[in-house]
Amino acid sequence: MNHKNGFNPLSRTSAHRRAMSRNMVTSLFRYERITTTQSKAKEVRKAAEKLITRAKVDTVHNRRTAAKFISDEKILNKLFTEIGPRMKERNGGYTRILKMGFRQGDAADVVILELVDYKLPEAEAEEDKKSAKKAAKKAE
Protein backbone atom coordinates (compact mmCIF):
# COMPACT_ATOMS: atom_id res chain seq x y z
CA MET A 1 0.00 0.00 0.00
CA ASN A 2 1.11 3.55 -0.70
CA HIS A 3 -0.83 5.41 1.98
CA LYS A 4 0.64 8.68 3.27
CA ASN A 5 3.89 8.35 1.30
CA GLY A 6 4.71 11.92 0.27
CA PHE A 7 7.56 11.05 -2.07
CA ASN A 8 9.16 8.24 -4.03
CA PRO A 9 12.39 7.04 -2.34
CA LEU A 10 13.67 5.77 -5.73
CA SER A 11 15.40 2.80 -4.03
CA ARG A 12 18.18 5.06 -2.74
CA THR A 13 19.48 6.16 0.62
CA SER A 14 18.43 9.62 1.75
CA ALA A 15 21.90 11.10 1.11
CA HIS A 16 22.07 9.63 -2.40
CA ARG A 17 18.53 10.77 -3.18
CA ARG A 18 19.21 14.30 -1.95
CA ALA A 19 22.47 14.60 -3.90
CA MET A 20 20.86 13.24 -7.06
CA SER A 21 17.94 15.64 -6.72
CA ARG A 22 20.25 18.62 -6.24
CA ASN A 23 22.37 17.64 -9.26
CA MET A 24 19.36 17.10 -11.49
CA VAL A 25 17.73 20.40 -10.50
CA THR A 26 21.00 22.21 -11.17
CA SER A 27 21.24 20.53 -14.59
CA LEU A 28 17.63 21.44 -15.35
CA PHE A 29 18.33 25.11 -14.65
CA ARG A 30 21.64 25.01 -16.55
CA TYR A 31 20.36 23.36 -19.75
CA GLU A 32 16.61 24.06 -19.29
CA ARG A 33 15.96 20.55 -20.62
CA ILE A 34 17.13 17.16 -19.34
CA THR A 35 16.44 13.53 -20.23
CA THR A 36 15.80 11.11 -17.38
CA THR A 37 13.42 8.40 -16.18
CA GLN A 38 9.82 9.23 -15.44
CA SER A 39 9.97 8.55 -11.71
CA LYS A 40 13.09 10.70 -11.25
CA ALA A 41 11.56 13.50 -13.32
CA LYS A 42 8.42 13.56 -11.18
CA GLU A 43 10.50 13.88 -8.01
CA VAL A 44 12.87 16.50 -9.43
CA ARG A 45 9.95 18.55 -10.71
CA LYS A 46 8.68 19.08 -7.15
CA ALA A 47 11.93 20.67 -6.01
CA ALA A 48 12.43 22.67 -9.22
CA GLU A 49 8.96 24.21 -9.11
CA LYS A 50 9.43 25.33 -5.50
CA LEU A 51 12.77 26.94 -6.35
CA ILE A 52 11.32 28.77 -9.37
CA THR A 53 8.51 30.10 -7.18
CA ARG A 54 11.14 31.44 -4.77
CA ALA A 55 13.12 32.95 -7.66
CA LYS A 56 10.17 35.07 -8.79
CA VAL A 57 10.93 37.47 -5.91
CA ASP A 58 14.63 38.29 -5.69
CA THR A 59 15.36 38.81 -1.99
CA VAL A 60 18.35 37.88 0.14
CA HIS A 61 16.26 35.36 2.07
CA ASN A 62 15.03 33.65 -1.11
CA ARG A 63 18.56 33.51 -2.53
CA ARG A 64 19.92 31.94 0.64
CA THR A 65 17.10 29.41 0.77
CA ALA A 66 17.74 28.44 -2.86
CA ALA A 67 21.51 28.37 -2.24
CA LYS A 68 20.95 25.56 0.26
CA PHE A 69 19.79 23.45 -2.66
CA ILE A 70 21.88 24.82 -5.57
CA SER A 71 25.60 25.00 -4.86
CA ASP A 72 26.67 26.43 -8.25
CA GLU A 73 26.71 30.21 -7.97
CA LYS A 74 26.32 30.83 -11.72
CA ILE A 75 23.22 28.65 -11.89
CA LEU A 76 21.79 30.31 -8.78
CA ASN A 77 22.31 33.70 -10.41
CA LYS A 78 20.71 32.47 -13.64
CA LEU A 79 17.72 31.22 -11.66
CA PHE A 80 17.11 34.62 -10.08
CA THR A 81 18.01 36.88 -13.03
CA GLU A 82 16.64 34.92 -16.02
CA ILE A 83 14.35 32.04 -15.11
CA GLY A 84 12.46 33.66 -12.21
CA PRO A 85 11.53 36.87 -14.08
CA ARG A 86 10.50 34.84 -17.16
CA MET A 87 8.00 32.92 -15.02
CA LYS A 88 6.69 36.02 -13.22
CA GLU A 89 3.21 35.94 -14.78
CA ARG A 90 2.78 32.16 -14.47
CA ASN A 91 1.04 30.70 -11.40
CA GLY A 92 2.84 27.37 -11.14
CA GLY A 93 3.35 24.69 -13.75
CA TYR A 94 6.83 25.83 -14.73
CA THR A 95 7.98 22.44 -16.05
CA ARG A 96 6.64 19.87 -18.48
CA ILE A 97 7.31 16.16 -18.90
CA LEU A 98 7.39 14.76 -22.46
CA LYS A 99 7.43 10.98 -22.86
CA MET A 100 10.09 9.55 -25.17
CA GLY A 101 9.54 5.81 -24.89
CA PHE A 102 11.42 3.00 -23.22
CA ARG A 103 15.15 2.66 -22.56
CA GLN A 104 16.87 -0.20 -24.40
CA GLY A 105 18.63 -1.88 -21.47
CA ASP A 106 16.01 -2.02 -18.73
CA ALA A 107 12.81 -0.80 -20.44
CA ALA A 108 12.50 2.17 -18.06
CA ASP A 109 10.15 4.99 -19.10
CA VAL A 110 12.40 7.76 -20.45
CA VAL A 111 11.09 11.33 -20.47
CA ILE A 112 12.26 14.85 -21.18
CA LEU A 113 11.88 17.28 -18.28
CA GLU A 114 11.98 20.86 -19.51
CA LEU A 115 10.98 24.35 -18.55
CA VAL A 116 7.69 25.37 -20.13
CA ASP A 117 9.11 28.30 -22.11
CA TYR A 118 12.06 26.29 -23.48
CA LYS A 119 12.76 26.81 -27.19
CA LEU A 120 14.91 24.53 -29.32
CA PRO A 121 18.16 26.15 -30.52
CA GLU A 122 17.14 25.67 -34.18
CA ALA A 123 13.84 27.46 -33.56
CA GLU A 124 15.68 30.39 -31.97
CA ALA A 125 18.01 30.65 -34.97
CA GLU A 126 15.03 30.70 -37.36
CA GLU A 127 13.35 33.45 -35.33
CA ASP A 128 16.54 35.50 -35.44
CA LYS A 129 16.69 35.12 -39.23
CA LYS A 130 13.05 36.16 -39.59
CA SER A 131 13.52 39.23 -37.40
CA ALA A 132 16.66 40.16 -39.34
CA LYS A 133 14.75 39.92 -42.63
CA LYS A 134 11.94 42.12 -41.26
CA ALA A 135 14.46 44.69 -40.06
CA ALA A 136 16.16 44.67 -43.48
CA LYS A 137 12.82 45.24 -45.25
CA LYS A 138 11.96 48.11 -42.94
CA ALA A 139 15.38 49.68 -43.56
CA GLU A 140 14.78 49.68 -47.32
Tab-separated table of C-alpha atoms in Angstrom:
chain	number	residue	atom	x	y	z
A	1	MET	CA	0.000	0.000	0.000
A	2	ASN	CA	1.112	3.554	-0.701
A	3	HIS	CA	-0.830	5.414	1.983
A	4	LYS	CA	0.643	8.680	3.269
A	5	ASN	CA	3.890	8.354	1.296
A	6	GLY	CA	4.712	11.922	0.266
A	7	PHE	CA	7.562	11.047	-2.066
A	8	ASN	CA	9.159	8.243	-4.029
A	9	PRO	CA	12.391	7.045	-2.338
A	10	LEU	CA	13.666	5.772	-5.733
A	11	SER	CA	15.402	2.802	-4.031
A	12	ARG	CA	18.179	5.061	-2.737
A	13	THR	CA	19.483	6.163	0.617
A	14	SER	CA	18.432	9.621	1.752
A	15	ALA	CA	21.900	11.097	1.108
A	16	HIS	CA	22.072	9.634	-2.400
A	17	ARG	CA	18.532	10.768	-3.180
A	18	ARG	CA	19.209	14.299	-1.946
A	19	ALA	CA	22.470	14.597	-3.898
A	20	MET	CA	20.859	13.240	-7.064
A	21	SER	CA	17.944	15.642	-6.725
A	22	ARG	CA	20.251	18.621	-6.239
A	23	ASN	CA	22.367	17.637	-9.257
A	24	MET	CA	19.358	17.103	-11.493
A	25	VAL	CA	17.727	20.405	-10.504
A	26	THR	CA	21.000	22.208	-11.173
A	27	SER	CA	21.241	20.527	-14.588
A	28	LEU	CA	17.630	21.438	-15.354
A	29	PHE	CA	18.330	25.108	-14.653
A	30	ARG	CA	21.643	25.005	-16.552
A	31	TYR	CA	20.360	23.360	-19.755
A	32	GLU	CA	16.612	24.059	-19.287
A	33	ARG	CA	15.959	20.553	-20.624
A	34	ILE	CA	17.129	17.157	-19.341
A	35	THR	CA	16.438	13.529	-20.229
A	36	THR	CA	15.802	11.109	-17.383
A	37	THR	CA	13.424	8.399	-16.180
A	38	GLN	CA	9.819	9.232	-15.445
A	39	SER	CA	9.968	8.547	-11.709
A	40	LYS	CA	13.085	10.696	-11.253
A	41	ALA	CA	11.558	13.502	-13.320
A	42	LYS	CA	8.424	13.562	-11.184
A	43	GLU	CA	10.498	13.880	-8.009
A	44	VAL	CA	12.872	16.498	-9.433
A	45	ARG	CA	9.951	18.552	-10.706
A	46	LYS	CA	8.680	19.078	-7.145
A	47	ALA	CA	11.933	20.673	-6.006
A	48	ALA	CA	12.428	22.667	-9.220
A	49	GLU	CA	8.963	24.209	-9.109
A	50	LYS	CA	9.430	25.327	-5.500
A	51	LEU	CA	12.765	26.941	-6.346
A	52	ILE	CA	11.321	28.767	-9.366
A	53	THR	CA	8.506	30.097	-7.180
A	54	ARG	CA	11.141	31.442	-4.772
A	55	ALA	CA	13.119	32.951	-7.659
A	56	LYS	CA	10.174	35.075	-8.793
A	57	VAL	CA	10.929	37.466	-5.906
A	58	ASP	CA	14.633	38.289	-5.686
A	59	THR	CA	15.361	38.808	-1.990
A	60	VAL	CA	18.353	37.880	0.141
A	61	HIS	CA	16.259	35.359	2.072
A	62	ASN	CA	15.027	33.650	-1.112
A	63	ARG	CA	18.560	33.510	-2.530
A	64	ARG	CA	19.920	31.938	0.638
A	65	THR	CA	17.096	29.413	0.771
A	66	ALA	CA	17.741	28.445	-2.864
A	67	ALA	CA	21.506	28.373	-2.239
A	68	LYS	CA	20.954	25.559	0.263
A	69	PHE	CA	19.786	23.446	-2.665
A	70	ILE	CA	21.876	24.825	-5.568
A	71	SER	CA	25.595	25.003	-4.862
A	72	ASP	CA	26.673	26.429	-8.251
A	73	GLU	CA	26.714	30.212	-7.970
A	74	LYS	CA	26.325	30.834	-11.718
A	75	ILE	CA	23.220	28.655	-11.890
A	76	LEU	CA	21.791	30.310	-8.783
A	77	ASN	CA	22.314	33.699	-10.411
A	78	LYS	CA	20.708	32.472	-13.644
A	79	LEU	CA	17.715	31.223	-11.660
A	80	PHE	CA	17.105	34.620	-10.083
A	81	THR	CA	18.012	36.876	-13.032
A	82	GLU	CA	16.644	34.919	-16.017
A	83	ILE	CA	14.347	32.038	-15.105
A	84	GLY	CA	12.464	33.665	-12.205
A	85	PRO	CA	11.532	36.868	-14.078
A	86	ARG	CA	10.498	34.839	-17.155
A	87	MET	CA	8.003	32.920	-15.018
A	88	LYS	CA	6.689	36.021	-13.216
A	89	GLU	CA	3.210	35.940	-14.784
A	90	ARG	CA	2.781	32.164	-14.470
A	91	ASN	CA	1.045	30.700	-11.404
A	92	GLY	CA	2.838	27.370	-11.139
A	93	GLY	CA	3.345	24.690	-13.754
A	94	TYR	CA	6.826	25.832	-14.734
A	95	THR	CA	7.975	22.443	-16.049
A	96	ARG	CA	6.644	19.871	-18.476
A	97	ILE	CA	7.314	16.165	-18.902
A	98	LEU	CA	7.389	14.759	-22.456
A	99	LYS	CA	7.434	10.978	-22.859
A	100	MET	CA	10.089	9.549	-25.173
A	101	GLY	CA	9.543	5.811	-24.894
A	102	PHE	CA	11.422	3.000	-23.217
A	103	ARG	CA	15.145	2.658	-22.562
A	104	GLN	CA	16.867	-0.198	-24.400
A	105	GLY	CA	18.632	-1.875	-21.473
A	106	ASP	CA	16.006	-2.023	-18.735
A	107	ALA	CA	12.811	-0.804	-20.443
A	108	ALA	CA	12.500	2.168	-18.065
A	109	ASP	CA	10.153	4.989	-19.096
A	110	VAL	CA	12.395	7.758	-20.449
A	111	VAL	CA	11.093	11.330	-20.475
A	112	ILE	CA	12.265	14.851	-21.180
A	113	LEU	CA	11.882	17.278	-18.283
A	114	GLU	CA	11.984	20.860	-19.515
A	115	LEU	CA	10.980	24.349	-18.548
A	116	VAL	CA	7.690	25.372	-20.128
A	117	ASP	CA	9.112	28.302	-22.107
A	118	TYR	CA	12.062	26.292	-23.484
A	119	LYS	CA	12.762	26.805	-27.193
A	120	LEU	CA	14.913	24.531	-29.321
A	121	PRO	CA	18.164	26.154	-30.520
A	122	GLU	CA	17.135	25.665	-34.177
A	123	ALA	CA	13.839	27.464	-33.560
A	124	GLU	CA	15.682	30.388	-31.970
A	125	ALA	CA	18.012	30.648	-34.973
A	126	GLU	CA	15.030	30.696	-37.361
A	127	GLU	CA	13.351	33.447	-35.327
A	128	ASP	CA	16.543	35.502	-35.439
A	129	LYS	CA	16.692	35.119	-39.227
A	130	LYS	CA	13.054	36.160	-39.591
A	131	SER	CA	13.519	39.231	-37.395
A	132	ALA	CA	16.658	40.160	-39.336
A	133	LYS	CA	14.751	39.920	-42.630
A	134	LYS	CA	11.942	42.119	-41.259
A	135	ALA	CA	14.461	44.687	-40.057
A	136	ALA	CA	16.160	44.669	-43.482
A	137	LYS	CA	12.820	45.237	-45.251
A	138	LYS	CA	11.958	48.109	-42.937
A	139	ALA	CA	15.375	49.684	-43.559
A	140	GLU	CA	14.781	49.682	-47.323
